[in-house]
């Protein structure tokens, strides 16, 4: 970003605050990492259990996948931090346009 | 290291341009290459109109006519209109946001050379067994059956030049997001920069579908796959969808920068702030967004069913709303302004009624039921020429006159400019207005001749006469350019005297580092603000210091050349034994060049403070 202040060399940096912030960040990462492993297990179980029909399993796994992508973007790639507005806009519009296209293809070409 | 004005030999100049990474020089390359392709496409247009001037004509044969028609459309869209817009984006946008160059100067050069070699490849088809002949849309059912290598040239050539366009678009996006001068917030960006931004975003999203479609086409024709062959389980309509998912945003990639150029011209020569700036920005973004939701209006007659047709019809008509907002804002900008009718302003004023006419026929075409009647007739031809010529080409000609002094440091002759304008305006309406009625009378598009006594003679003759006028207008422009360059009367920073944005606050042409000190931007129309307060130039936002500049490189040419060679290999692979080695060899050249670029650290160089101090506003060389 054009107008960002450089963070290094600033005499008034609050080291204590920084340390607390990163500890908190670390905790979130561990939690989401555990959650992601759990979700992966769930999807394996959903397939392995054998009682559910494909009509349930496929959308269910897709849903879990979407959740994982969101975890990945927000907790591991720091999209929740400030200064990521532009990537967010582009990600969401890209996803939206892609989804609209797939929807149209499913309904118009291959109904 | 200082590279200031010394006279260079011809060879050295060529080498300089082949290796340059300076956005201003790349802009000139785009302008020259795009201009040459524009003249080529114009010649093809003249052949089309000569053939259709009288009934039962045999100036060209049916097959050759198809090739000329296809190459006219393809050349004009991909190799003329887009590169010419890229020329202005490259030349002006970094100056407007107060940047020293684009974000990735090396990629900028790579983008140009990919476009250039792709275009060259496409046009070599004329000498190597015949040009593509399935229309610029190259529908799969036609193009898979086309004999010879024409369609291969189309698919491979557009693939290469498309990669260049995508690179260029991403580069502009990053530049605008990251390299704005201090104080240049998003809502202070000039509208040309805004429209460059949105058009680049459209490129980012629209070109991948084309790339996929072209790859499918390449595989189907050259490597034995069957994506589009229904007999083998493929789907021929799939190409149409992929093409138009790209194709409709593409027309907005063309028109949005045109809107941007006109917005600058209206504000400058009405000597008034652009009316409704924020609604203009909003409308630009909205048009870009909606542009992705409407592609199937090109396919109403393919049997998508009434529901899909209705949805796409309504979505299409919705675009007329933000477009209308823009039209009214331009009118209100002129309202009460003290208008100066310079050549660029004439183009801008003439653009409004011409483009509105095209928009109105657009809404007519968007009425799905009615489109069954209009589709594939000359009515559609009239529609898209009204928007593309009346919008995009007008903007390119206006921009040429408006930005010429900033790019080259000389002023095009206003008298000759106005002659060009009037000839072109009259020729344009003569050529295309009558085509609405030819279409309504039942003349199909893409036919190589028509019969006498069906009421089509007069209309077609008028149309041809108009085309001749447009050709003369372009010749006058070329003469104007030659005269101006020979006279070489240098101009100052702000030759139109009413410049509002940052580019007019620095010398024409700007020195190669653009801004000695980055300017402080205090509002919309930054330079105008300073002028109103009686200041001579911008307030600097930083102390004078060393400037870091990138080094020149020949690698972009090598990379593009590799793909160019590989394309020949891919095409002749099944017929000649040398095909496969050439394909692999070409790819190797590209990969090696990429490897060289990755392992060799290139830190660029610094212009030292002392050199900058000595270089007091003499202006740089072009
Ligand atoms: C109000 C805005 C517009 C509307 C509602 C509109 C609507 C349409 C429709 C429905 C068609 C398909 C007609 C058919 O094939 O039967 C069409 C074709 C076309 N339009 Fe537009 N349009 C608009 C603006 C534009 C603009 C701004 C451009 C370019 C700068 C453009 C370029 C084209 C082109 C090139 C075609 C023909 C493509 C081909 O079949 O070769 N249109 N338009
Ligand atoms: Cu369209």
XYZ file of C-alpha atoms and ligand atoms in Angstrom:
777
model
C 0.000 0.000 0.000
C 1.274 3.381 -0.946
C 0.890 5.181 2.323
C 1.879 2.559 4.822
C 4.267 3.448 7.581
C 7.366 1.288 7.761
C 7.166 -0.714 10.971
C 10.865 -1.198 11.637
C 12.970 1.585 13.056
C 9.994 3.143 14.738
C 11.125 3.981 18.276
C 7.662 3.839 19.727
C 6.919 0.206 18.898
C 5.270 -1.506 21.841
C 7.158 -4.793 22.082
C 4.924 -6.102 24.838
C 1.801 -5.545 22.765
C 3.414 -7.191 19.770
C 4.309 -10.279 21.755
C 0.769 -10.615 23.102
C -0.611 -10.190 19.622
C 1.536 -12.946 18.142
C 0.768 -15.315 20.992
C -2.910 -14.804 20.334
C -2.334 -15.299 16.614
C -0.483 -18.526 17.340
C -3.329 -19.832 19.458
C -5.844 -19.227 16.663
C -3.609 -21.017 14.209
C -3.307 -24.080 16.385
C -7.050 -24.179 16.979
C -7.915 -23.867 13.309
C -5.291 -26.422 12.422
C -6.896 -28.909 14.792
C -10.327 -28.058 13.400
C -9.128 -28.598 9.853
C -7.757 -32.021 10.689
C -11.032 -32.820 12.396
C -13.054 -31.743 9.343
C -10.876 -33.892 7.117
C -11.520 -36.864 9.374
C -15.238 -36.143 9.276
C -15.272 -36.251 5.503
C -13.396 -39.550 5.490
C -15.881 -40.946 7.955
C -18.812 -39.687 5.873
C -17.578 -41.742 2.920
C -16.401 -44.740 4.936
C -19.563 -45.156 7.002
C -21.398 -46.435 3.935
C -24.957 -45.599 5.114
C -25.224 -42.145 3.495
C -26.248 -41.695 -0.133
C -24.045 -39.868 -2.622
C -26.613 -37.064 -2.702
C -25.697 -36.268 0.858
C -21.971 -36.983 0.803
C -20.935 -34.867 -2.169
C -22.533 -31.578 -1.087
C -21.455 -32.252 2.490
C -17.812 -32.693 1.559
C -17.960 -29.657 -0.685
C -19.285 -27.638 2.228
C -16.461 -28.829 4.469
C -14.005 -27.911 1.726
C -15.362 -24.368 1.569
C -14.984 -24.036 5.340
C -11.394 -25.218 5.103
C -10.599 -22.728 2.349
C -11.944 -19.952 4.534
C -9.830 -21.115 7.492
C -6.808 -21.274 5.239
C -7.305 -17.780 3.862
C -8.210 -16.039 7.088
C -6.038 -17.715 9.693
C -3.015 -18.903 7.759
C -2.774 -16.348 4.980
C -3.708 -13.432 7.246
C -6.602 -12.197 5.198
C -8.282 -11.110 8.430
C -5.567 -8.483 8.918
C -5.787 -4.948 7.672
C -4.415 -4.075 4.233
C -5.944 -7.079 2.463
C -9.000 -5.321 1.091
C -7.916 -5.501 -2.539
C -7.101 -9.230 -2.501
C -10.427 -9.840 -0.774
C -12.394 -7.994 -3.412
C -10.657 -9.854 -6.201
C -11.004 -13.243 -4.519
C -14.685 -12.803 -3.904
C -15.527 -11.409 -7.317
C -13.501 -14.184 -8.932
C -15.284 -16.819 -6.887
C -18.640 -15.250 -7.647
C -18.044 -15.074 -11.387
C -16.697 -18.613 -11.409
C -19.733 -19.875 -9.511
C -22.149 -18.046 -11.815
C -20.397 -19.561 -14.819
C -20.518 -23.088 -13.420
C -24.169 -22.655 -12.519
C -24.978 -21.466 -16.026
C -23.055 -24.341 -17.585
C -24.853 -26.887 -15.421
C -28.264 -25.474 -16.257
C -27.881 -24.270 -19.835
C -25.464 -26.663 -21.525
C -25.645 -29.943 -19.668
C -28.968 -29.634 -17.888
C 25.095 5.869 -14.376
C 23.315 8.463 -16.407
C 21.889 7.913 -19.829
C 21.034 11.417 -20.888
C 20.354 12.772 -24.332
C 23.053 11.808 -26.707
C 22.243 11.238 -30.365
C 22.004 7.544 -31.062
C 22.415 5.606 -34.281
C 19.467 3.846 -35.871
C 20.579 0.387 -34.794
C 21.168 1.556 -31.247
C 17.685 3.054 -31.127
C 16.141 -0.213 -32.306
C 18.126 -2.135 -29.699
C 17.087 0.385 -27.083
C 13.412 -0.186 -27.863
C 13.788 -3.978 -28.005
C 15.287 -4.057 -24.534
C 13.425 -1.203 -22.907
C 11.387 -1.647 -19.745
C 10.343 2.016 -19.557
C 6.545 2.294 -19.596
C 6.696 5.356 -21.838
C 8.739 3.604 -24.504
C 6.617 0.477 -24.274
C 3.638 2.754 -24.797
C 5.219 3.982 -28.012
C 5.843 0.391 -29.095
C 2.178 -0.420 -28.471
C 1.158 2.694 -30.380
C 3.290 1.833 -33.413
C 2.428 -1.883 -33.516
C -1.250 -1.250 -32.814
C -1.271 1.507 -35.415
C 0.195 -0.791 -38.066
C -2.386 -3.471 -37.300
C -5.103 -0.803 -37.369
C -4.060 0.157 -40.885
C -3.915 -3.511 -41.892
C -7.405 -4.128 -40.512
C -8.551 -0.952 -42.243
C -7.237 -2.225 -45.584
C -9.164 -5.456 -45.046
C -12.266 -3.382 -44.317
C -11.765 -1.517 -47.593
C -11.591 -4.826 -49.485
C -14.828 -5.932 -47.801
C -16.584 -2.729 -48.794
C -15.249 -2.843 -52.364
C -16.563 -6.387 -52.736
C -19.979 -5.361 -51.383
C -20.201 -2.048 -53.253
C -22.256 -3.537 -56.104
C -24.329 -6.721 -56.410
C -22.831 -9.906 -57.870
C -19.324 -8.514 -57.525
C -16.304 -10.734 -58.008
C -13.515 -8.516 -56.683
C -12.613 -11.372 -54.320
C -13.776 -14.986 -54.264
C -16.101 -16.341 -51.574
C -13.320 -18.181 -49.771
C -10.937 -15.237 -49.795
C -13.777 -12.997 -48.592
C -14.240 -15.206 -45.537
C -10.543 -14.930 -44.763
C -10.521 -11.151 -45.156
C -13.636 -10.762 -43.010
C -12.272 -12.995 -40.269
C -8.922 -11.253 -40.213
C -10.580 -7.832 -40.194
C -12.529 -8.591 -37.025
C -9.747 -10.461 -35.281
C -7.112 -7.874 -36.121
C -9.239 -4.907 -35.139
C -10.264 -6.292 -31.741
C -7.150 -8.133 -30.582
C -4.317 -6.448 -32.437
C -5.481 -2.867 -32.953
C -8.059 -1.628 -30.450
C -6.673 -3.348 -27.355
C -2.974 -2.577 -27.954
C -3.800 1.031 -28.802
C -5.663 1.350 -25.524
C -2.717 -0.319 -23.821
C -0.523 2.353 -25.376
C -2.431 5.107 -23.593
C -2.722 3.130 -20.373
C 1.031 2.616 -20.354
C 1.862 6.165 -21.314
C -0.548 7.989 -19.030
C -1.776 5.874 -16.134
C 1.532 5.734 -14.171
C 1.881 9.494 -14.612
C -1.678 10.077 -13.416
C -1.084 8.280 -10.136
C 2.352 9.805 -9.656
C 4.399 6.621 -10.126
C 7.880 6.266 -11.626
C 6.918 3.193 -13.647
C 4.523 0.255 -13.576
C 4.897 -2.315 -10.820
C 6.696 -4.895 -12.992
C 8.613 -3.158 -15.792
C 10.102 -6.431 -17.060
C 6.663 -8.044 -17.351
C 5.401 -4.954 -19.095
C 7.926 -5.502 -21.845
C 7.154 -9.237 -21.924
C 3.467 -8.436 -22.365
C 4.182 -6.267 -25.350
C 6.450 -8.769 -27.095
C 4.023 -11.646 -26.572
C 1.277 -9.554 -28.146
C 3.576 -8.574 -30.997
C 4.768 -12.088 -31.846
C 1.227 -13.475 -31.496
C -0.046 -10.869 -33.934
C 2.826 -11.509 -36.299
C 2.122 -15.242 -36.196
C -1.557 -14.693 -36.936
C -0.805 -12.494 -39.917
C 1.826 -14.813 -41.366
C -1.112 -17.080 -42.197
C -1.644 -14.931 -45.300
C 1.628 -16.227 -46.724
C 1.478 -19.792 -45.396
C -1.539 -21.352 -47.014
C -4.397 -19.061 -46.095
C -5.817 -17.062 -43.194
C -8.488 -18.238 -40.720
C -11.958 -18.133 -42.253
C -14.527 -18.938 -39.549
C -15.217 -15.384 -38.375
C -13.614 -13.613 -35.424
C -15.861 -15.717 -33.172
C -14.569 -18.937 -34.791
C -17.576 -21.072 -33.787
C -16.413 -24.655 -33.338
C -18.836 -26.318 -35.728
C -17.367 -24.175 -38.500
C -13.784 -23.961 -37.439
C -13.231 -27.658 -36.765
C -14.225 -28.310 -40.385
C -12.068 -25.573 -41.858
C -9.420 -27.026 -44.156
C -5.790 -25.895 -44.106
C -4.018 -24.202 -41.209
C -6.004 -20.958 -40.971
C -7.778 -21.816 -37.708
C -4.515 -23.150 -36.243
C -2.968 -19.747 -36.861
C -5.965 -18.158 -35.133
C -5.877 -20.383 -32.055
C -2.105 -20.349 -31.557
C -1.635 -16.676 -32.407
C -4.391 -15.523 -30.068
C -3.086 -17.817 -27.342
C 0.314 -16.126 -27.459
C -0.949 -12.569 -27.703
C -3.634 -13.304 -25.096
C -0.961 -14.273 -22.598
C 0.634 -10.888 -23.224
C -2.647 -9.103 -22.592
C -3.225 -10.992 -19.353
C 0.252 -10.094 -18.140
C -0.357 -6.464 -19.032
C -3.678 -6.398 -17.189
C -2.266 -7.867 -13.992
C 0.613 -5.417 -14.148
C -1.755 -2.439 -14.333
C -3.803 -3.780 -11.415
C -0.783 -4.119 -9.158
C 0.499 -0.729 -10.222
C -2.723 1.028 -9.331
C -3.147 -0.816 -6.043
C 0.437 -0.366 -4.838
C 2.125 2.575 -6.482
C -0.070 5.604 -5.960
C 1.746 8.736 -4.850
C 1.264 10.039 -1.297
C -2.255 11.418 -0.974
C -3.566 9.694 -4.099
C -6.454 7.809 -2.518
C -8.727 5.646 -4.636
C -11.366 8.342 -4.725
C -8.863 10.903 -5.978
C -7.766 8.836 -8.953
C -8.532 10.355 -12.371
C -11.226 8.492 -14.262
C -8.857 7.211 -16.914
C -6.935 5.475 -14.150
C -10.158 4.134 -12.695
C -11.294 2.757 -16.020
C -7.846 1.227 -16.575
C -8.245 -0.437 -13.215
C -11.656 -1.900 -13.943
C -10.716 -2.913 -17.486
C -7.639 -4.691 -16.115
C -9.796 -6.546 -13.605
C -12.025 -7.605 -16.494
C -8.942 -8.833 -18.348
C -7.929 -10.816 -15.297
C -11.266 -12.623 -15.176
C -12.191 -12.743 -18.862
C -9.007 -13.984 -20.494
C -8.730 -17.327 -18.688
C -11.994 -18.629 -20.264
C -10.626 -17.642 -23.676
C -7.357 -19.370 -22.898
C -9.236 -22.550 -22.001
C -11.403 -22.335 -25.098
C -8.369 -21.806 -27.306
C -6.536 -24.720 -25.686
C -9.549 -26.972 -26.330
C -9.542 -25.742 -29.915
C -5.813 -26.352 -30.283
C -6.144 -29.862 -28.815
C -9.150 -30.659 -30.990
C -7.477 -29.530 -34.179
C -3.857 -30.506 -33.598
C -3.720 -33.178 -30.923
C -6.748 -35.384 -31.565
C -9.078 -34.488 -28.675
C -12.851 -34.060 -29.104
C -14.054 -31.322 -26.782
C -16.278 -29.718 -29.402
C -17.206 -32.715 -31.563
C -20.730 -33.953 -30.749
C -20.184 -37.138 -32.759
C -17.495 -38.085 -30.248
C -19.376 -36.950 -27.161
C -18.158 -33.348 -27.160
C -20.313 -30.234 -27.224
C -20.041 -27.651 -29.960
C -21.990 -25.016 -28.017
C -19.383 -25.184 -25.259
C -17.018 -23.141 -27.420
C -19.676 -20.483 -27.871
C -20.126 -20.168 -24.131
C -16.410 -20.029 -23.419
C -15.887 -17.547 -26.214
C -18.659 -15.209 -25.091
C -17.824 -15.447 -21.398
C -14.644 -13.857 -22.606
C -16.205 -11.969 -25.512
C -18.732 -9.812 -23.771
C -16.367 -8.610 -21.023
C -13.924 -8.010 -23.865
C -16.170 -5.370 -25.408
C -16.233 -3.669 -22.021
C -12.468 -3.982 -21.749
C -12.484 -1.881 -24.894
C -15.158 0.631 -24.028
C -14.293 1.399 -20.396
C -10.863 2.923 -21.131
C -12.558 4.805 -23.946
C -15.009 6.202 -21.379
C -11.992 7.110 -19.268
C -10.280 9.048 -22.051
C -13.488 10.951 -22.781
C -14.032 11.742 -19.106
C -10.612 13.408 -19.004
C -11.289 15.311 -22.207
C -14.736 16.533 -21.122
C -13.422 17.847 -17.810
C -10.326 19.412 -19.374
C -12.015 21.306 -22.164
C -15.145 22.238 -20.239
C -12.656 23.578 -17.691
C -14.817 22.155 -14.975
C -14.574 19.348 -12.510
C -16.101 16.142 -13.848
C -19.766 16.130 -12.825
C -20.700 13.359 -10.406
C -17.220 11.909 -9.983
C -18.213 9.278 -7.436
C -21.218 8.143 -9.440
C -18.897 7.837 -12.441
C -16.618 5.550 -10.464
C -19.591 3.569 -9.228
C -21.023 3.219 -12.728
C -17.658 2.057 -14.092
C -17.351 -0.664 -11.481
C -20.973 -1.701 -11.916
C -20.630 -1.969 -15.690
C -17.560 -4.105 -15.206
C -19.412 -6.387 -12.819
C -22.591 -6.722 -14.875
C -20.472 -7.323 -17.967
C -19.915 -10.873 -16.724
C -23.576 -11.717 -16.310
C -24.755 -11.188 -19.863
C -22.621 -13.256 -22.235
C -25.478 -15.460 -23.420
C -27.206 -12.541 -25.163
C -25.005 -13.508 -28.086
C -26.598 -16.959 -28.036
C -30.341 -16.328 -27.777
C -30.906 -18.399 -30.903
C -28.917 -21.465 -29.824
C -31.915 -22.939 -28.026
C -31.058 -22.210 -24.405
C -34.745 -22.122 -23.582
C -37.077 -19.281 -22.594
C -35.979 -19.020 -18.959
C -32.285 -18.602 -19.698
C -33.091 -16.212 -22.530
C -35.283 -14.081 -20.258
C -32.672 -13.918 -17.486
C -29.905 -12.898 -19.822
C -32.148 -10.409 -21.607
C -33.013 -8.595 -18.377
C -29.420 -8.665 -17.142
C -28.282 -7.168 -20.446
C -30.801 -4.371 -20.326
C -29.670 -3.558 -16.780
C -26.294 -2.439 -18.141
C -28.013 0.424 -19.893
C -28.632 2.022 -16.465
C -25.021 2.685 -15.350
C -24.203 3.582 -18.953
C -26.986 6.155 -18.872
C -25.581 7.584 -15.624
C -22.308 8.186 -17.387
C -23.883 9.838 -20.407
C -25.772 12.298 -18.207
C -22.683 13.047 -16.141
C -20.760 13.968 -19.278
C -23.590 16.213 -20.428
C -23.702 17.923 -17.031
C -19.949 18.333 -17.094
C -20.290 20.391 -20.250
C -23.333 22.242 -18.914
C -22.213 25.677 -17.798
C -18.557 24.982 -18.528
C -16.505 27.300 -20.694
C -16.036 24.878 -23.515
C -13.056 24.922 -25.875
C -13.672 23.001 -29.092
C -10.260 21.513 -29.654
C -9.902 18.379 -31.779
C -10.131 15.992 -28.814
C -13.221 17.819 -27.581
C -14.882 17.504 -30.996
C -14.399 13.735 -30.845
C -15.801 13.673 -27.325
C -18.895 15.653 -28.233
C -19.528 13.533 -31.331
C -19.047 10.387 -29.291
C -22.158 10.964 -27.196
C -24.869 10.708 -29.870
C -22.958 8.026 -31.778
C -22.528 5.823 -28.756
C -26.084 6.367 -27.545
C -27.336 5.167 -30.928
C -25.300 2.000 -30.466
C -26.620 1.541 -26.946
C -30.211 1.871 -28.094
C -29.789 -0.810 -30.758
C -28.071 -2.876 -28.053
C -31.197 -2.789 -25.913
C -33.263 -3.690 -28.982
C -30.997 -6.704 -29.578
C -31.208 -7.663 -25.943
C -34.939 -8.253 -26.347
C -34.597 -11.985 -26.815
C -37.715 -12.544 -28.867
C -36.895 -9.719 -31.234
C -33.321 -10.913 -31.541
C -34.518 -13.989 -33.422
C -35.219 -11.492 -36.181
C -32.111 -9.319 -35.859
C -29.586 -12.041 -35.150
C -26.882 -12.584 -37.766
C -28.177 -9.720 -39.885
C -26.550 -6.420 -40.783
C -28.500 -4.892 -37.901
C -26.038 -6.513 -35.513
C -23.158 -5.280 -37.674
C -24.534 -1.755 -37.411
C -24.945 -2.102 -33.628
C -21.447 -3.156 -32.818
C -19.817 -0.729 -35.186
C -21.773 2.100 -33.595
C -20.456 1.176 -30.166
C -16.961 0.112 -31.186
C -16.183 2.757 -33.782
C -18.393 5.469 -32.304
C -17.042 4.665 -28.847
C -13.654 3.015 -28.923
C -12.171 4.269 -32.182
C -13.385 7.811 -31.526
C -11.675 7.599 -28.134
C -8.463 6.304 -29.675
C -8.387 9.133 -32.207
C -9.291 11.670 -29.535
C -6.633 10.241 -27.246
C -4.058 10.371 -30.025
C -4.571 14.102 -30.395
C -4.983 14.739 -26.675
C -1.998 12.772 -25.396
C 0.346 13.194 -28.369
C 2.118 16.182 -26.783
C 2.626 14.237 -23.531
C 4.007 11.213 -25.366
C 6.156 12.931 -27.977
C 6.562 16.550 -26.907
C 5.009 17.982 -30.060
C 1.501 19.143 -30.829
C -0.486 17.624 -33.707
C -1.785 20.255 -36.094
C -5.256 21.319 -34.983
C -6.482 22.260 -38.458
C -5.596 18.886 -39.952
C -6.995 17.252 -36.824
C -10.352 18.862 -37.417
C -10.322 17.765 -41.055
C -9.697 14.206 -39.896
C -12.548 14.550 -37.450
C -15.161 15.788 -39.897
C -14.232 13.347 -42.653
C -14.274 10.442 -40.240
C -17.515 11.470 -38.540
C -19.391 11.827 -41.824
C -17.845 8.677 -43.248
C -18.687 6.711 -40.136
C -22.379 7.575 -40.129
C -22.650 7.081 -43.890
C -21.127 3.641 -43.608
C -22.987 2.234 -40.658
C -26.300 4.061 -40.268
C -27.690 2.574 -43.454
C -26.632 -0.880 -42.321
C -29.394 -0.876 -39.694
C -31.899 -0.787 -42.520
C -30.025 -3.260 -44.687
C -30.276 -5.637 -41.747
C -33.980 -5.001 -41.215
C -34.531 -5.594 -44.918
C -33.021 -9.027 -44.453
C -29.383 -8.753 -45.492
C -27.507 -11.439 -43.524
C -24.061 -10.641 -42.120
C -20.926 -12.428 -43.353
C -22.114 -12.919 -46.931
C -19.644 -12.324 -49.727
C -22.110 -10.915 -52.236
C -25.779 -10.113 -52.758
C -28.232 -10.262 -55.657
C -29.475 -7.271 -57.680
C -33.077 -6.070 -57.512
C -33.651 -6.903 -53.861
C -33.462 -3.316 -52.711
C -29.959 -3.705 -51.264
C -27.925 -1.866 -53.925
C -28.243 1.760 -52.819
C -27.618 1.027 -49.168
C -24.482 -0.945 -49.844
C -23.113 1.657 -52.231
C -23.657 4.432 -49.672
C -21.918 2.294 -47.095
C -18.875 1.874 -49.329
C -18.684 5.609 -50.033
C -18.645 6.259 -46.290
C -15.826 3.778 -45.820
C -13.727 5.659 -48.366
C -14.228 8.876 -46.393
C -13.006 7.178 -43.220
C -9.937 5.917 -45.056
C -9.150 9.432 -46.294
C -9.552 10.721 -42.748
C -6.971 8.251 -41.469
C -4.576 9.235 -44.266
C -4.923 12.885 -43.242
C -4.054 11.862 -39.683
C -0.937 10.060 -40.916
C 0.106 13.141 -42.897
C -0.488 15.214 -39.785
C 1.792 12.935 -37.787
C 4.560 13.138 -40.374
C 4.352 16.938 -40.646
C 4.329 17.352 -36.880
C 7.294 15.051 -36.387
C 9.342 16.768 -39.089
C 8.608 20.249 -37.762
C 9.418 19.065 -34.249
C 8.259 22.191 -32.357
C 8.686 21.314 -28.699
C 5.960 22.121 -26.180
C 5.963 22.668 -22.428
C 4.449 20.767 -19.512
C 0.842 21.705 -20.048
C 0.366 22.352 -23.768
C -3.458 22.369 -23.621
C -3.167 24.907 -20.777
C -6.126 23.327 -19.015
C -4.514 20.132 -17.762
C -6.015 18.942 -14.507
C -4.198 15.770 -13.592
C -0.620 14.946 -12.577
C 0.682 14.051 -16.038
C 0.446 17.698 -17.088
C 2.630 18.865 -14.206
C 5.808 17.292 -15.636
C 7.722 17.873 -18.899
C 6.482 16.564 -22.262
C 7.755 13.918 -22.767
C 8.592 13.244 -19.120
C 12.163 12.371 -18.119
C 12.708 8.621 -17.895
C 12.259 8.659 -14.115
C 8.985 10.657 -14.499
C 8.978 12.498 -11.163
C 12.149 13.885 -9.676
C 10.311 13.954 -6.373
C 7.019 12.175 -5.895
C 4.216 14.760 -5.793
C 1.881 15.318 -2.858
C -1.698 14.879 -3.961
C -4.189 17.069 -2.148
C -7.406 16.195 -3.940
C -9.118 15.193 -7.148
C -7.615 16.988 -10.165
C -4.388 17.428 -8.227
C -2.544 19.710 -10.658
C -5.590 21.924 -11.195
C -5.851 22.456 -7.438
C -2.290 23.751 -7.323
C -2.849 25.982 -10.337
C -5.970 27.492 -8.780
C -3.878 28.446 -5.764
C -1.381 30.137 -8.025
C 1.379 27.577 -7.693
C 3.534 26.602 -10.650
C 3.788 22.888 -9.936
C 3.136 20.153 -7.460
C 4.376 20.231 -3.875
C 6.917 17.422 -3.473
C 6.128 14.718 -0.964
C 9.704 13.621 -0.402
C 13.196 15.166 -0.304
C 15.341 14.874 -3.406
C 17.139 11.530 -3.272
C 18.555 8.712 -5.329
C 16.069 7.011 -7.612
C 16.124 3.273 -8.126
C 15.558 2.216 -11.758
C 15.285 -1.209 -13.440
C 17.815 -2.405 -16.023
C 16.932 -3.042 -19.670
C 16.637 -6.630 -20.820
C 16.400 -8.543 -24.096
C 14.903 -11.600 -22.376
C 11.240 -10.670 -23.051
C 11.941 -10.763 -26.790
C 13.672 -14.131 -26.440
C 10.852 -15.630 -24.397
C 8.224 -14.491 -26.880
C 10.295 -15.619 -29.835
C 10.533 -19.093 -28.282
C 6.751 -19.407 -28.122
C 6.474 -18.056 -31.662
C 8.801 -20.815 -32.907
C 7.048 -23.467 -30.813
C 3.725 -22.497 -32.368
C 5.045 -23.413 -35.825
C 6.154 -26.764 -34.454
C 2.732 -27.457 -32.924
C 1.037 -26.615 -36.183
C 3.165 -28.710 -38.553
C 3.833 -31.554 -36.112
C 1.701 -34.154 -37.886
C 2.774 -33.228 -41.412
C 6.502 -32.722 -41.166
C 9.149 -34.620 -39.302
C 10.706 -31.359 -38.079
C 7.477 -30.315 -36.371
C 8.004 -31.980 -33.020
C 11.673 -30.945 -32.588
C 10.735 -27.360 -33.435
C 7.903 -27.444 -30.894
C 10.233 -28.707 -28.194
C 13.076 -26.425 -29.239
C 10.862 -23.344 -29.121
C 9.595 -24.246 -25.673
C 13.183 -24.786 -24.548
C 14.194 -21.324 -25.698
C 11.388 -19.820 -23.643
C 12.118 -21.956 -20.603
C 15.838 -21.219 -20.744
C 15.150 -17.510 -20.943
C 12.841 -17.808 -17.943
C 15.510 -19.774 -16.116
C 18.117 -17.134 -16.900
C 15.798 -14.467 -15.590
C 15.203 -16.390 -12.364
C 18.786 -17.230 -11.445
C 20.449 -13.996 -12.477
C 19.959 -11.318 -9.856
C 19.193 -7.989 -11.470
C 19.250 -5.196 -8.943
C 18.796 -2.320 -11.357
C 20.696 0.924 -10.888
C 20.401 4.231 -9.088
C 20.184 7.710 -10.515
C 22.172 9.821 -8.120
C 20.924 12.914 -6.456
C 23.687 15.044 -8.011
C 22.690 13.976 -11.533
C 19.092 14.855 -10.765
C 20.040 18.302 -9.537
C 21.943 19.029 -12.739
C 19.077 17.787 -14.863
C 16.867 20.797 -14.159
C 13.569 20.328 -15.979
C 15.084 20.174 -19.436
C 12.752 17.277 -20.017
C 13.857 13.853 -21.038
C 13.919 12.208 -24.393
C 11.012 10.200 -25.661
C -26.281 -0.922 -23.797
C -25.297 -1.709 -23.998
C -25.298 -2.909 -24.944
C -26.246 -3.849 -25.156
C -27.591 -3.931 -24.483
C -25.731 -4.770 -26.158
C -26.399 -5.873 -26.638
C -25.932 -6.718 -27.637
C -26.586 -7.921 -28.095
C -27.895 -8.461 -27.542
C -25.827 -8.461 -29.080
C -26.088 -9.766 -29.832
C -26.818 -9.533 -31.093
C -26.914 -10.774 -31.941
O -25.879 -11.398 -32.241
O -28.035 -11.114 -32.347
C -24.698 -7.609 -29.248
C -23.689 -7.835 -30.158
C -22.475 -7.172 -30.115
N -22.147 -6.092 -29.301
Fe -23.371 -5.179 -27.994
N -24.512 -4.356 -26.535
C -24.197 -3.235 -25.805
C -23.035 -2.520 -25.839
C -21.924 -2.891 -26.571
C -20.648 -2.282 -26.468
C -20.298 -1.128 -25.549
C -19.840 -2.930 -27.326
C -18.382 -2.712 -27.651
C -17.673 -1.721 -27.358
C -20.607 -3.953 -27.983
C -20.114 -4.809 -28.935
C -20.831 -5.802 -29.540
C -20.300 -6.689 -30.536
C -18.865 -6.706 -31.054
C -21.324 -7.536 -30.913
C -21.316 -8.581 -32.020
C -20.502 -9.763 -31.745
C -20.575 -10.718 -32.915
O -21.560 -11.461 -33.034
O -19.648 -10.716 -33.731
N -21.881 -3.896 -27.508
N -24.777 -6.548 -28.350
Cu -22.319 -8.746 -25.640
